[in-house]
Structures are given as structure tokens and as C-alpha cells.
Short mmCIF file of C-alpha atoms and ligand atoms in Angstrom, two decimals:
data_model
loop_
_atom_site.label_atom_id
_atom_site.label_comp_id
_atom_site.label_asym_id
_atom_site.label_seq_id
_atom_site.Cartn_x
_atom_site.Cartn_y
_atom_site.Cartn_z
CA MET A 11 95.75 -30.98 30.77
CA PRO A 12 94.09 -34.05 33.44
CA ALA A 13 94.20 -37.31 32.82
CA VAL A 14 90.91 -39.06 30.26
CA THR A 15 89.12 -42.41 30.72
CA VAL A 16 88.06 -42.57 26.99
CA ALA A 17 86.51 -46.47 26.00
CA SER A 18 88.09 -48.46 24.40
CA LEU A 19 87.47 -50.86 21.30
CA ASP A 20 87.43 -54.01 23.39
CA GLY A 21 85.20 -53.40 25.85
CA ASP A 22 87.03 -52.10 28.89
CA ALA A 23 88.07 -48.58 29.22
CA VAL A 24 91.23 -46.84 28.66
CA THR A 25 93.24 -43.53 30.75
CA LEU A 26 95.15 -42.31 29.10
CA SER A 27 97.96 -39.67 31.32
CA GLU A 28 97.83 -35.66 31.44
CA ASP A 29 101.16 -36.15 29.09
CA THR A 30 99.32 -38.26 26.60
CA VAL A 31 95.95 -35.70 26.30
CA GLU A 32 98.86 -32.41 26.73
CA THR A 33 101.10 -33.56 23.97
CA PHE A 34 97.56 -34.44 21.22
CA ARG A 35 96.01 -31.13 22.53
CA ALA A 36 100.08 -29.79 21.67
CA SER A 37 100.06 -30.75 18.14
CA PHE A 38 96.27 -30.35 17.24
CA GLY A 39 94.62 -27.08 15.95
CA GLY A 40 91.41 -26.63 16.83
CA PRO A 41 89.12 -27.19 19.74
CA LEU A 42 89.35 -30.03 22.52
CA VAL A 43 85.69 -29.84 23.93
CA PHE A 44 84.83 -32.11 27.21
CA PRO A 45 82.47 -32.99 29.54
CA GLY A 46 81.77 -30.25 32.05
CA ASP A 47 82.71 -27.41 29.27
CA ALA A 48 79.98 -25.11 28.33
CA ASP A 49 80.17 -25.86 24.58
CA TYR A 50 79.66 -29.83 25.40
CA ASP A 51 76.34 -30.32 25.04
CA GLU A 52 75.75 -28.44 21.41
CA VAL A 53 78.93 -29.80 20.09
CA ARG A 54 77.68 -33.97 21.04
CA VAL A 55 74.02 -33.16 20.00
CA ILE A 56 72.93 -34.47 16.49
CA TRP A 57 70.09 -34.49 14.11
CA ASN A 58 68.15 -37.13 15.51
CA ALA A 59 66.62 -36.30 19.06
CA MET A 60 66.52 -39.74 19.91
CA ILE A 61 70.23 -40.74 20.05
CA ASP A 62 71.68 -38.84 23.46
CA ARG A 63 75.28 -40.19 23.58
CA ARG A 64 78.37 -38.84 25.80
CA PRO A 65 82.41 -39.01 24.15
CA ALA A 66 84.43 -38.38 26.78
CA LEU A 67 86.69 -36.53 24.38
CA ILE A 68 85.31 -34.20 21.02
CA ALA A 69 88.50 -33.17 19.07
CA ARG A 70 87.11 -30.36 16.26
CA CYS A 71 89.31 -30.85 13.62
CA SER A 72 90.34 -27.94 11.72
CA ARG A 73 92.97 -29.27 8.87
CA THR A 74 93.84 -33.14 7.34
CA GLN A 75 96.38 -32.86 9.99
CA ASP A 76 94.21 -33.05 12.40
CA VAL A 77 92.04 -36.46 11.25
CA VAL A 78 95.21 -37.97 11.68
CA GLU A 79 96.65 -37.15 14.77
CA CYS A 80 92.98 -37.76 15.84
CA VAL A 81 93.37 -41.57 14.07
CA ASN A 82 96.74 -41.91 15.50
CA LEU A 83 95.46 -41.43 19.02
CA ALA A 84 92.64 -43.50 18.21
CA ARG A 85 94.43 -46.68 16.99
CA ASP A 86 97.54 -45.72 19.05
CA HIS A 87 95.43 -46.32 22.42
CA GLY A 88 92.43 -48.72 20.92
CA LEU A 89 89.95 -45.70 21.63
CA LEU A 90 86.32 -46.32 20.85
CA THR A 91 85.82 -43.84 18.60
CA SER A 92 83.08 -42.18 16.00
CA VAL A 93 84.14 -39.49 12.90
CA ARG A 94 80.80 -36.95 12.65
CA GLY A 95 80.25 -35.20 9.56
CA VAL A 96 77.60 -32.83 10.10
CA GLY A 97 75.53 -35.79 12.25
CA HIS A 98 72.67 -35.96 10.51
CA ASN A 99 72.31 -39.64 10.25
CA ILE A 100 69.65 -41.27 10.84
CA ALA A 101 71.30 -44.10 13.27
CA GLY A 102 73.10 -41.70 15.38
CA LYS A 103 76.71 -43.22 14.77
CA ALA A 104 78.12 -39.97 14.48
CA VAL A 105 78.57 -39.87 17.79
CA CYS A 106 79.89 -42.72 21.01
CA ASP A 107 79.34 -43.14 24.37
CA GLY A 108 82.50 -42.66 26.33
CA GLY A 109 84.44 -43.01 23.04
CA LEU A 110 86.56 -40.26 21.64
CA MET A 111 84.10 -38.37 18.55
CA ILE A 112 86.50 -36.99 15.47
CA ASP A 113 84.04 -34.13 14.24
CA LEU A 114 85.06 -32.98 11.06
CA SER A 115 82.32 -29.91 11.37
CA LEU A 116 84.09 -26.67 11.62
CA MET A 117 85.54 -28.20 7.93
CA LYS A 118 83.16 -26.55 5.68
CA GLN A 119 85.53 -25.43 2.33
CA VAL A 120 83.99 -25.85 -0.53
CA GLN A 121 86.52 -24.36 -3.74
CA VAL A 122 84.86 -23.92 -6.78
CA ASP A 123 87.02 -24.02 -10.14
CA GLY A 124 84.12 -22.82 -12.46
CA ASP A 125 86.36 -23.50 -15.77
CA ALA A 126 87.00 -27.22 -15.16
CA ARG A 127 83.48 -27.58 -13.52
CA VAL A 128 84.50 -29.15 -10.49
CA ALA A 129 84.49 -28.56 -6.98
CA VAL A 130 86.85 -29.51 -3.48
CA VAL A 131 84.55 -29.68 -0.29
CA ALA A 132 86.49 -30.35 3.12
CA PRO A 133 83.84 -33.33 4.83
CA GLY A 134 82.21 -30.62 7.34
CA ALA A 135 79.82 -29.06 4.55
CA SER A 136 76.03 -29.27 4.21
CA LEU A 137 74.82 -29.24 0.91
CA GLY A 138 73.79 -25.68 1.12
CA ASP A 139 76.98 -24.55 1.40
CA LEU A 140 78.50 -26.72 -1.47
CA ASP A 141 74.81 -25.77 -3.18
CA GLY A 142 75.50 -22.08 -2.30
CA GLU A 143 78.93 -21.87 -4.01
CA THR A 144 78.62 -24.09 -7.31
CA GLN A 145 75.12 -22.16 -7.71
CA LYS A 146 77.09 -18.81 -8.14
CA PHE A 147 79.05 -20.57 -11.59
CA GLY A 148 75.06 -21.36 -12.51
CA LEU A 149 76.73 -25.15 -11.65
CA ALA A 150 75.52 -28.13 -9.17
CA THR A 151 76.37 -31.67 -8.81
CA ALA A 152 73.92 -34.25 -7.53
CA LEU A 153 73.35 -33.97 -3.90
CA GLY A 154 69.93 -34.62 -1.60
CA ILE A 155 66.90 -33.05 -1.01
CA ASN A 156 67.50 -31.10 2.50
CA SER A 157 70.00 -29.14 2.31
CA THR A 158 71.00 -29.20 6.04
CA THR A 159 72.51 -33.40 5.21
CA GLY A 160 76.25 -33.48 5.41
CA VAL A 161 77.77 -33.43 1.32
CA ALA A 162 80.03 -36.36 3.30
CA GLY A 163 77.85 -38.85 5.28
CA LEU A 164 75.79 -38.66 2.05
CA THR A 165 78.10 -39.18 -0.47
CA LEU A 166 79.56 -42.07 1.52
CA GLY A 167 76.32 -43.98 0.86
CA GLY A 168 75.05 -42.91 -2.13
CA GLY A 169 73.44 -39.80 -2.39
CA PHE A 170 70.88 -39.27 -4.13
CA GLY A 171 68.66 -36.13 -5.08
CA TRP A 172 66.61 -33.53 -7.52
CA LEU A 173 69.30 -34.39 -10.03
CA SER A 174 69.99 -37.63 -9.60
CA ARG A 175 68.00 -39.49 -12.86
CA LYS A 176 70.01 -36.80 -14.59
CA TYR A 177 72.78 -37.50 -13.37
CA GLY A 178 73.43 -40.13 -10.74
CA LEU A 179 74.17 -40.88 -7.46
CA THR A 180 76.25 -38.11 -5.42
CA ILE A 181 79.17 -40.75 -5.84
CA ASP A 182 78.98 -41.21 -10.37
CA ASN A 183 80.19 -37.73 -9.52
CA LEU A 184 82.74 -38.61 -7.18
CA LEU A 185 86.08 -38.13 -8.96
CA GLU A 186 88.39 -37.93 -6.39
CA VAL A 187 88.91 -38.22 -2.60
CA ASP A 188 91.53 -37.64 0.01
CA MET A 189 91.17 -39.93 3.26
CA VAL A 190 92.75 -40.94 6.27
CA THR A 191 93.16 -44.57 7.08
CA ALA A 192 93.76 -46.49 10.15
CA ASP A 193 97.27 -46.68 10.37
CA GLY A 194 97.32 -42.67 9.72
CA GLU A 195 98.54 -42.38 5.84
CA LEU A 196 96.80 -40.14 3.75
CA LEU A 197 96.41 -41.26 0.51
CA HIS A 198 94.92 -40.40 -2.35
CA ALA A 199 91.90 -42.35 -4.56
CA SER A 200 89.95 -41.71 -7.38
CA GLU A 201 89.43 -44.38 -10.39
CA SER A 202 93.27 -44.65 -11.51
CA GLU A 203 95.11 -44.01 -7.93
CA ASN A 204 94.17 -46.83 -5.03
CA GLY A 205 91.22 -47.89 -7.60
CA ASP A 206 90.21 -50.50 -5.02
CA LEU A 207 89.86 -48.19 -2.21
CA PHE A 208 88.12 -45.32 -4.73
CA TRP A 209 85.26 -48.24 -5.28
CA GLY A 210 84.68 -49.21 -1.66
CA ILE A 211 84.08 -45.31 -0.39
CA ARG A 212 81.53 -45.28 -3.35
CA GLY A 213 78.96 -46.35 -1.09
CA GLY A 214 80.99 -47.88 1.94
CA GLY A 215 80.30 -45.68 4.38
CA GLY A 216 82.48 -45.00 6.53
CA ASN A 217 84.47 -47.76 6.68
CA LEU A 218 87.47 -47.53 5.28
CA GLY A 219 89.11 -44.27 7.04
CA ILE A 220 88.47 -40.58 7.55
CA VAL A 221 87.64 -38.73 4.38
CA THR A 222 89.02 -35.26 4.49
CA SER A 223 88.44 -33.90 0.38
CA PHE A 224 85.98 -35.01 -1.85
CA LYS A 225 85.80 -33.42 -5.28
CA TYR A 226 82.96 -33.69 -7.51
CA GLN A 227 82.21 -33.01 -10.95
CA LEU A 228 79.61 -30.23 -11.90
CA HIS A 229 76.87 -29.38 -13.86
CA GLU A 230 75.34 -26.46 -15.34
CA VAL A 231 72.17 -26.53 -13.44
CA GLY A 232 69.89 -23.17 -13.09
CA PRO A 233 70.21 -20.25 -11.57
CA ASN A 234 66.36 -21.26 -11.97
CA VAL A 235 64.80 -24.61 -12.43
CA LEU A 236 61.21 -25.48 -12.48
CA SER A 237 60.18 -26.94 -9.45
CA GLY A 238 57.18 -27.27 -6.52
CA LEU A 239 54.45 -29.18 -5.76
CA VAL A 240 51.13 -30.12 -6.67
CA ILE A 241 49.40 -31.17 -3.98
CA HIS A 242 46.24 -33.33 -3.28
CA PRO A 243 43.47 -34.04 -0.75
CA PHE A 244 44.70 -38.04 0.68
CA ASP A 245 40.85 -38.79 -0.76
CA VAL A 246 42.52 -39.33 -3.78
CA ALA A 247 45.72 -41.67 -3.28
CA ARG A 248 43.93 -44.45 -4.91
CA GLU A 249 43.62 -43.10 -8.13
CA ALA A 250 46.08 -40.39 -8.15
CA LEU A 251 49.08 -42.76 -7.08
CA PRO A 252 47.87 -45.16 -10.06
CA PHE A 253 48.38 -42.34 -12.34
CA TYR A 254 51.92 -41.66 -10.93
CA ARG A 255 52.94 -44.67 -11.44
CA ASP A 256 52.21 -44.68 -15.04
CA PHE A 257 53.56 -41.24 -15.48
CA CYS A 258 56.81 -41.91 -14.27
CA ALA A 259 57.35 -44.98 -16.99
CA THR A 260 56.99 -42.04 -19.53
CA LEU A 261 59.34 -39.29 -18.17
CA PRO A 262 63.33 -38.34 -18.93
CA ASP A 263 65.92 -38.21 -17.14
CA GLU A 264 65.75 -34.60 -16.76
CA LEU A 265 62.33 -34.92 -14.89
CA SER A 266 62.37 -36.35 -11.19
CA VAL A 267 58.18 -36.60 -9.23
CA TRP A 268 58.16 -37.61 -6.18
CA ALA A 269 54.73 -38.22 -4.05
CA VAL A 270 55.07 -37.43 -0.14
CA MET A 271 52.21 -38.56 1.75
CA ARG A 272 51.72 -37.04 5.79
CA HIS A 273 49.45 -34.22 6.99
CA ALA A 274 49.45 -31.14 5.50
CA PRO A 275 51.77 -28.74 7.11
CA PRO A 276 50.81 -25.23 7.44
CA LEU A 277 51.94 -23.86 3.88
CA PRO A 278 51.28 -19.98 2.60
CA PHE A 279 49.71 -21.20 -0.10
CA LEU A 280 47.42 -24.33 1.58
CA PRO A 281 43.75 -22.97 2.58
CA GLU A 282 43.32 -22.98 6.63
CA ASP A 283 40.74 -25.33 6.24
CA PHE A 284 43.21 -28.15 4.82
CA HIS A 285 46.08 -27.85 7.43
CA GLY A 286 46.63 -30.58 9.38
CA ARG A 287 44.33 -32.41 6.85
CA LEU A 288 45.83 -36.02 4.94
CA MET A 289 48.00 -34.86 1.06
CA LEU A 290 49.47 -36.55 -1.27
CA ALA A 291 52.10 -34.53 -2.80
CA PHE A 292 53.39 -34.74 -5.96
CA ALA A 293 56.47 -32.89 -5.61
CA THR A 294 59.65 -32.00 -8.70
CA VAL A 295 62.61 -30.80 -10.50
CA TYR A 296 63.23 -30.68 -14.55
CA ALA A 297 66.68 -30.39 -14.52
CA GLY A 298 66.43 -28.54 -17.96
CA ASP A 299 65.64 -26.12 -21.17
CA PRO A 300 61.93 -24.66 -18.03
CA ASP A 301 59.30 -24.92 -21.70
CA GLU A 302 60.47 -28.10 -22.21
CA GLY A 303 59.46 -29.37 -18.48
CA GLU A 304 56.63 -27.17 -18.65
CA GLN A 305 55.45 -29.69 -21.67
CA LEU A 306 55.93 -32.55 -19.73
CA LEU A 307 54.67 -31.70 -16.83
CA ALA A 308 51.05 -30.88 -18.07
CA PRO A 309 49.66 -34.01 -17.05
CA LEU A 310 50.79 -33.99 -13.93
CA ARG A 311 49.40 -30.48 -13.26
CA ALA A 312 45.93 -30.98 -15.35
CA TRP A 313 45.17 -35.00 -13.41
CA GLY A 314 41.96 -34.49 -11.10
CA ASP A 315 41.85 -31.29 -8.71
CA PRO A 316 44.55 -30.25 -6.79
CA VAL A 317 44.48 -28.08 -3.55
CA ALA A 318 47.30 -26.78 -4.69
CA ASP A 319 49.61 -26.07 -7.74
CA VAL A 320 52.88 -24.19 -7.15
CA ILE A 321 55.47 -25.23 -9.80
CA GLN A 322 57.18 -22.39 -10.82
CA LEU A 323 60.96 -21.43 -11.43
CA ASN A 324 62.96 -21.82 -8.66
CA PRO A 325 66.35 -20.57 -7.76
CA TYR A 326 67.14 -23.99 -7.72
CA ALA A 327 69.53 -23.40 -4.56
CA GLY A 328 66.77 -22.34 -2.29
CA PHE A 329 64.53 -25.99 -3.52
CA GLN A 330 67.08 -27.72 -2.57
CA GLN A 331 65.99 -25.54 1.17
CA ALA A 332 61.88 -26.44 0.42
CA PHE A 333 62.20 -29.47 2.71
CA ASP A 334 64.17 -27.84 5.34
CA PRO A 335 61.41 -26.61 8.00
CA LEU A 336 59.71 -30.48 8.02
CA LEU A 337 63.27 -31.29 8.56
CA GLU A 338 64.48 -29.68 11.43
CA PRO A 339 66.87 -31.04 13.98
CA GLY A 340 66.13 -31.68 17.33
CA ALA A 341 62.88 -33.93 16.82
CA ARG A 342 62.97 -37.57 17.86
CA ASN A 343 62.78 -39.79 14.68
CA TYR A 344 62.58 -43.38 13.32
CA TRP A 345 62.93 -43.93 9.79
CA LYS A 346 62.10 -47.44 7.77
CA SER A 347 62.96 -47.48 4.22
CA HIS A 348 62.67 -49.90 1.49
CA ASN A 349 63.78 -50.35 -2.09
CA PHE A 350 61.04 -50.86 -5.27
CA THR A 351 61.18 -51.94 -8.87
CA GLU A 352 57.71 -51.18 -9.49
CA LEU A 353 54.75 -49.30 -7.03
CA SER A 354 52.19 -52.55 -7.60
CA ASP A 355 49.00 -52.12 -6.94
CA GLY A 356 48.99 -54.54 -3.87
CA LEU A 357 52.11 -51.93 -2.20
CA ILE A 358 49.50 -48.75 -2.97
CA ASP A 359 46.35 -50.09 -0.88
CA THR A 360 48.96 -51.35 2.07
CA LEU A 361 50.10 -46.99 1.44
CA ILE A 362 47.59 -46.13 1.82
CA GLY A 363 45.68 -48.18 4.41
CA TYR A 364 48.91 -47.46 6.75
CA VAL A 365 49.02 -42.93 5.86
CA GLU A 366 45.10 -42.82 6.85
CA ASN A 367 46.88 -44.06 10.24
CA LEU A 368 50.69 -41.76 10.45
CA PRO A 369 50.86 -41.92 14.07
CA SER A 370 51.96 -38.75 14.63
CA PRO A 371 51.21 -35.03 12.76
CA ASP A 372 54.92 -34.76 11.37
CA SER A 373 55.26 -38.00 10.10
CA GLU A 374 55.93 -38.64 6.35
CA ILE A 375 56.31 -41.19 4.25
CA PHE A 376 57.89 -40.38 0.22
CA VAL A 377 58.65 -42.01 -2.63
CA ALA A 378 61.27 -41.32 -4.70
CA GLN A 379 61.28 -42.04 -8.01
CA MET A 380 64.79 -42.98 -9.03
CA GLY A 381 65.72 -44.90 -12.15
CA GLY A 382 67.47 -43.09 -14.95
CA ALA A 383 70.98 -42.00 -15.04
CA THR A 384 71.64 -43.96 -11.04
CA ASN A 385 70.92 -47.52 -12.81
CA ARG A 386 72.73 -47.41 -15.76
CA VAL A 387 76.32 -47.77 -13.57
CA PRO A 388 76.65 -51.68 -13.44
CA ALA A 389 74.95 -52.92 -9.39
CA ASP A 390 79.35 -53.46 -8.90
CA ALA A 391 80.87 -50.49 -10.34
CA THR A 392 81.28 -49.76 -6.69
CA ALA A 393 80.20 -49.81 -2.82
CA TYR A 394 76.61 -49.07 -3.15
CA PRO A 395 74.97 -51.56 -5.01
CA HIS A 396 71.16 -50.84 -6.00
CA ARG A 397 71.25 -50.04 -9.21
CA ASP A 398 68.01 -51.55 -9.65
CA ALA A 399 66.14 -49.57 -7.80
CA GLU A 400 63.07 -47.78 -9.20
CA TYR A 401 61.89 -45.76 -6.26
CA ILE A 402 63.39 -45.62 -3.12
CA MET A 403 60.53 -45.35 0.06
CA ASN A 404 61.44 -43.59 3.10
CA VAL A 405 58.91 -43.66 6.19
CA HIS A 406 59.85 -40.66 7.82
CA THR A 407 58.46 -41.17 11.94
CA ARG A 408 58.66 -38.37 13.42
CA TRP A 409 57.18 -36.83 17.08
CA THR A 410 58.73 -34.69 19.55
CA ASP A 411 57.28 -36.30 23.06
CA ALA A 412 59.50 -39.04 24.21
CA GLY A 413 56.42 -40.96 25.67
CA GLN A 414 55.50 -41.65 22.30
CA ASP A 415 58.81 -42.96 21.60
CA ALA A 416 56.97 -47.45 21.70
CA GLU A 417 53.95 -45.59 19.79
CA CYS A 418 56.25 -44.60 16.64
CA VAL A 419 58.85 -47.52 16.17
CA ALA A 420 55.83 -49.86 16.40
CA TRP A 421 53.87 -48.33 13.65
CA ALA A 422 56.84 -48.09 11.27
CA ARG A 423 58.46 -51.47 11.89
CA ASP A 424 54.39 -52.97 11.07
CA PHE A 425 54.07 -49.97 8.41
CA PHE A 426 57.92 -51.82 7.25
CA GLY A 427 56.77 -55.22 7.64
CA ALA A 428 53.62 -55.26 5.88
CA THR A 429 55.61 -53.36 2.88
CA GLU A 430 58.15 -55.81 2.92
CA PRO A 431 56.45 -57.98 0.51
CA PHE A 432 56.49 -56.00 -2.40
CA ALA A 433 60.71 -54.90 -1.87
CA THR A 434 63.89 -55.65 -3.12
CA GLY A 435 64.85 -56.73 -0.09
CA GLY A 436 67.90 -53.84 -0.62
CA VAL A 437 68.09 -50.76 1.41
CA TYR A 438 69.83 -47.73 0.88
CA VAL A 439 72.63 -47.55 3.71
CA ASN A 440 72.04 -44.07 5.03
CA PHE A 441 68.16 -44.57 5.20
CA VAL A 442 69.10 -47.79 8.21
CA SER A 443 67.88 -47.10 11.75
CA GLU A 444 69.77 -47.76 14.51
CA ASP A 445 68.25 -51.06 15.56
CA GLU A 446 68.04 -52.80 12.55
CA GLY A 447 71.47 -54.99 11.32
CA ARG A 448 70.74 -54.61 7.70
CA THR A 449 73.84 -53.99 6.80
CA ALA A 450 74.81 -56.95 4.51
CA ALA A 451 70.91 -56.25 2.90
CA ALA A 452 73.28 -52.74 1.94
CA TYR A 453 75.82 -54.30 0.50
CA GLY A 454 74.15 -57.46 -1.08
CA GLU A 455 75.95 -58.41 -3.55
CA ASN A 456 79.13 -56.48 -3.10
CA TYR A 457 79.52 -57.53 0.64
CA ALA A 458 81.99 -59.85 0.65
CA ARG A 459 84.39 -57.77 -1.81
CA LEU A 460 84.01 -54.77 1.09
CA ALA A 461 84.99 -56.89 3.91
CA GLU A 462 88.17 -57.82 1.69
CA LEU A 463 88.54 -54.41 1.54
CA LYS A 464 87.99 -53.76 5.55
CA GLN A 465 90.24 -57.11 5.84
CA LYS A 466 93.35 -54.32 3.64
CA TYR A 467 92.23 -51.07 5.02
CA ASP A 468 91.60 -51.50 9.03
CA PRO A 469 91.64 -54.82 10.12
CA ASP A 470 91.15 -54.67 13.59
CA ASN A 471 88.12 -52.57 12.88
CA LEU A 472 89.27 -48.86 14.01
CA PHE A 473 86.21 -47.54 12.17
CA ARG A 474 83.53 -49.29 13.12
CA THR A 475 80.87 -46.42 14.84
CA ASN A 476 79.12 -47.00 11.27
CA GLN A 477 76.96 -49.67 9.34
CA ASN A 478 80.05 -51.94 10.64
CA VAL A 479 81.17 -54.87 7.65
CA ALA A 480 83.15 -56.77 9.76
CA PRO A 481 87.56 -57.60 7.98
CA ALA A 482 87.26 -60.62 5.58
CA GLY A 483 87.89 -63.34 7.55
CA SER A 484 87.23 -61.80 11.40
C1 FAD B 26 66.71 -34.53 6.73
C2 FAD B 26 67.04 -35.50 6.20
C3 FAD B 26 67.32 -35.67 4.95
C4 FAD B 26 68.26 -36.49 3.55
N1 FAD B 26 67.46 -36.32 2.76
C5 FAD B 26 69.09 -37.02 1.83
C6 FAD B 26 68.54 -37.57 0.60
O1 FAD B 26 67.97 -36.55 0.05
N2 FAD B 26 69.18 -38.11 -0.36
C7 FAD B 26 70.02 -38.93 0.83
O2 FAD B 26 70.95 -39.64 -0.62
N3 FAD B 26 70.29 -38.96 1.98
C8 FAD B 26 69.66 -38.05 2.66
N4 FAD B 26 69.43 -38.66 3.66
C9 FAD B 26 70.45 -39.10 4.76
C10 FAD B 26 71.66 -38.73 4.26
O3 FAD B 26 72.54 -39.03 3.19
C11 FAD B 26 72.65 -39.08 5.55
O4 FAD B 26 72.21 -39.11 7.11
C12 FAD B 26 74.38 -38.92 5.77
O5 FAD B 26 74.64 -40.17 6.68
C13 FAD B 26 74.43 -37.63 6.29
O6 FAD B 26 75.50 -37.23 6.12
P1 FAD B 26 76.16 -36.28 7.62
O7 FAD B 26 77.39 -36.23 7.33
O8 FAD B 26 75.38 -35.29 7.74
O9 FAD B 26 76.26 -37.66 8.35
P2 FAD B 26 76.67 -38.12 10.34
O10 FAD B 26 75.78 -38.72 10.57
O11 FAD B 26 77.87 -36.44 10.34
O12 FAD B 26 77.59 -39.45 9.65
C14 FAD B 26 77.24 -40.21 8.84
C15 FAD B 26 78.04 -41.59 9.47
O13 FAD B 26 79.31 -41.21 7.80
C16 FAD B 26 80.27 -41.69 8.35
N5 FAD B 26 81.02 -40.06 7.84
C17 FAD B 26 80.51 -38.84 8.18
N6 FAD B 26 82.00 -38.50 7.92
C18 FAD B 26 82.63 -39.02 7.83
C19 FAD B 26 84.41 -38.90 6.70
N7 FAD B 26 84.17 -37.71 6.70
N8 FAD B 26 84.39 -39.84 6.56
C20 FAD B 26 84.55 -41.34 6.98
N9 FAD B 26 83.33 -41.38 7.62
C21 FAD B 26 82.64 -40.13 7.88
C22 FAD B 26 79.78 -40.94 10.25
O14 FAD B 26 81.18 -41.85 11.17
C23 FAD B 26 79.20 -41.96 10.36
O15 FAD B 26 78.86 -43.25 10.87
C24 FAD B 26 68.53 -37.16 4.55
C25 FAD B 26 69.20 -37.30 5.74
C26 FAD B 26 68.72 -36.55 6.53
C27 FAD B 26 68.45 -36.53 8.67
#
């Protein structure tokens, strides 16, 4: 193995000698990928095509010991390091320029114990991998809404989706983890063991170490759930959004309704002449008895004159993939996100103005209904602090031509500024774009405690390629 020059933590470079690389290779169970290797580009690429970074070395872990070897190499030589789960994060922190990329995406194992209703999940699994296994037992845990997202990154930031009003955030269903910390130790963390670490892992991102195993509580879900879309032309948004707000206020935890605003994609159930027109979609899942769901959804379905109503019984795992075609990798993406405690008239007016001027055919704004179980956990019980958010709005600005970068990013920033007066000031860490510097807003009152934990578990900030919390006192 030739020597390799790798970017260092101090902003310089370190050369790993032939011997060092060979010793590392001999102890490492998975493939190592270098610039120039046939699969280098495929392995370094992540979901957001805005991010184009070139690590000096990609270590594709196949087992927990590989993660330990990587952490020891990185620490002993002071290497700039990034950690990749599935590589979905908008900010692209999974990959670093010139450094060591610890790639966990080959570690996809999911083990379900149907009697105990728990799943043990490796850090490269996607939501689809997990749902696919748990649904074999008629079980599921609260995850996100796009099946190709990584379980690891989603969980470490908090995690929310269709089941969250009923069962809480993903972290509220996390029972225990195994984590490799900066000193190369493998620690077990749960409420009863290394409880401080477990507090920080639940929302603190990759700041405290590398999680090699997640154990989740599962619940009876499906196999079919009442779910689907009601789609209106966007012209009715001024009446439909206040109706949506009032309707949401009446709903039990089992029912979640999200509002999605965008140009209509060419979906088979939409009339052809509606394709490309602005639409307002209400997307919903009822996590309970479908007959009860039918009754609760009746007012939503009776409202106005929808272009399409495709609410029906769908396989839960299938509905978890319903939005995948709109969110495929390879496009350029820039996100902006706010948390809201209410959808005020002023916010609705502002929103409508910006939807009418979306900068590209694939851009969308979604408003996710939170509340329910997500907000019954005290804000200081986990590192994720936003237990007051009734809605999370995310602006998915999405396009393909790099020539449109400036226009699309400017539109998103402008919209973000215009809606800021209505927002709580907090933000979900997993929706923070690369350039935002909103880590303090992401952790709010919990930031100081997280910084203390960072000082305890990673005082030299080895794990810094993330939404970084600086060690306290540094
Ligand atoms: C299309 C799309 C849809 C989404 N929908 C939702 C949704 O419905 N709900 C929701 O809550 N979120 C959603 N997200 C956000 C998602 O939760 C984050 O992007 C998440 O970070 C993805 O996880 P990943 O493992 O793929 O991330 P990666 O990009 O691989 O990693 C993200 C961060 O986590 C760190 N990390 C990854 N794995 C580990 C590990 N094992 N140990 C320590 N650190 C690690 C990385 O270093 C990096 O800093 C969505 C994202 C996309 C792109």
C-alpha cells in the first residue's frame, strides 16, 4: 500500500506512511477506497448533488471493530474525519475534502424480535431496510417519510414522520445504542447505563461518537394503514390553509395531516392538464383502526372540490415509499426550515406569495404537523429541544442545472427571512443547510449541556464534520 496524504484536524496535512496504511488495511475488515479507484466516485457521492467533496481515503466498515480501527487511526494521526450513514443529510457532512471518510453504509443489518417488539439496527440501514423487516411482524417504529433516508442520521437528529404524533420522535423510541467514542472505546448507552451519553445521543447528531448499533421500541402498525393524498389547485390555498389549521387542532394523535405545496408532478391519478400546475396537497396517515380514520378524515375529504382524493388503505411500508420518486438523489438541493407553534394568517399570506413564485418545477414547501406525543416529552429530557413545535416547515428548493444555483438559493433565503417573524427561532438540526450556522438554534437551552458532554467524550473535537457543538471551555 502506498503512503497517503490526508487533511489534518489543524487544517494542514498528514502523510500516513506505507507501513501505517498497510497495518490499518490488515486490521480492517471492509474495502478501502482511494481517489482513482474505479468505485471512488460512486462511493463518495451523497444525496445532495450540491456537495462534491473528495476524501483522501474512504474506509467502508463492515463490522464494529472496523469503526474502532478508523477512530484510532483518525485520533492517533489527527485526521480530518467525516462519518457517513446513508449520506442523505442536506448539509453533506457525511463527506469531507481530503480527509478520512468513515463509511458505514455497508452495515445494514436489521434484527427484529417480534415477541419483545424491538429491532436492533446497524448504522448503514435505510428507513426502507428497517420498515421492510419490522413490517414482516406487523410492527414499526416512528421514522421519516422517505424510505431511502438513513436510520442513523435521522435518529441522531431526532427523527419524525407519520407515526410521530402517536409514538413520538424516533429518539423517543430509542432504547439503547452502542457507540465508539473518540478514545476508541465501545460504550453501551441507555437510560440506565451512561445515561448522560444517552441524553446527548438523542438529538445531538454525530457530536459524541459513532453509533454502531441502535435498538428501537416497535409498535403494532399496519400492514395496511388508511393513508393518501387530497389534492387541490393552489388557487384555493387562501381558504384551504386556514381550514387545514382549524382541522389539525381537532385531531387525535393517530392522525397526521401535512400540507405540501408545489407544481403537480405527473402522477397517474392527476388529470394530464393539471400536471405542472401549482397544487396544495394534504398528505395523511391514520395510525389506528381504519374505520375510525375514515370518520375523522371525512371533513378533510369533503372540503372544497379536490382534483384528486386518493386516500385509501395502503401497505404501510408502501406508503413510506410514496414520496421517494420526488426525492431521488442526484438533484441540487438547498433547504430552509422553521418551527412554528401556530399557522397564523400572516404566515399563510406570506407562504402563498412565495409558492406562487417557486423558483423551479421540483421545489416544494411542506408543512409537517407535529404535536401529539412529540410534545409530551420535556424539552430537557433529550438533547432535541423543540417540544413546542406544532408544525415544522421545510422548504425543499430543488433543481438540476448548476446555473440556477444562485437564483434558487436566493429565493429560499428570501422566503426564510419573510417567514422568520412567525417562527419560534428553533430549527430541527437535520434540516439545517451547510452554510447556515444554526447549531445554537438547533439546540437552544440544551446547547450548554451538550457542550459539557462534548468536552467529556470528545474534548479534541475529533468528530467535527457535523453540525458541530464545540467542547465546553474550548
Ligand atoms: C429526501 C429526504 C427526506 C427526509 N425526510 C425526513 C423526515 O421525514 N423526517 C426526518 O426526521 N428527517 C428527514 N430527513 C432528514 C434526515 O433525517 C437527515 O438527512 C439524516 O441526517 C439522514 O441520515 P443519514 O444517515 O442518511 O445521514 P448522513 O448524511 O450519512 O449523516 C448525517 C450526519 O450524521 C452523522 N452520522 C451518520 N451516521 C452516524 C453514526 N452512526 N454515528 C455518528 N454520526 C453519524 C454524519 O457524520 C453526519 O454529520 C430527510 C432527508 C432527505 C434528504
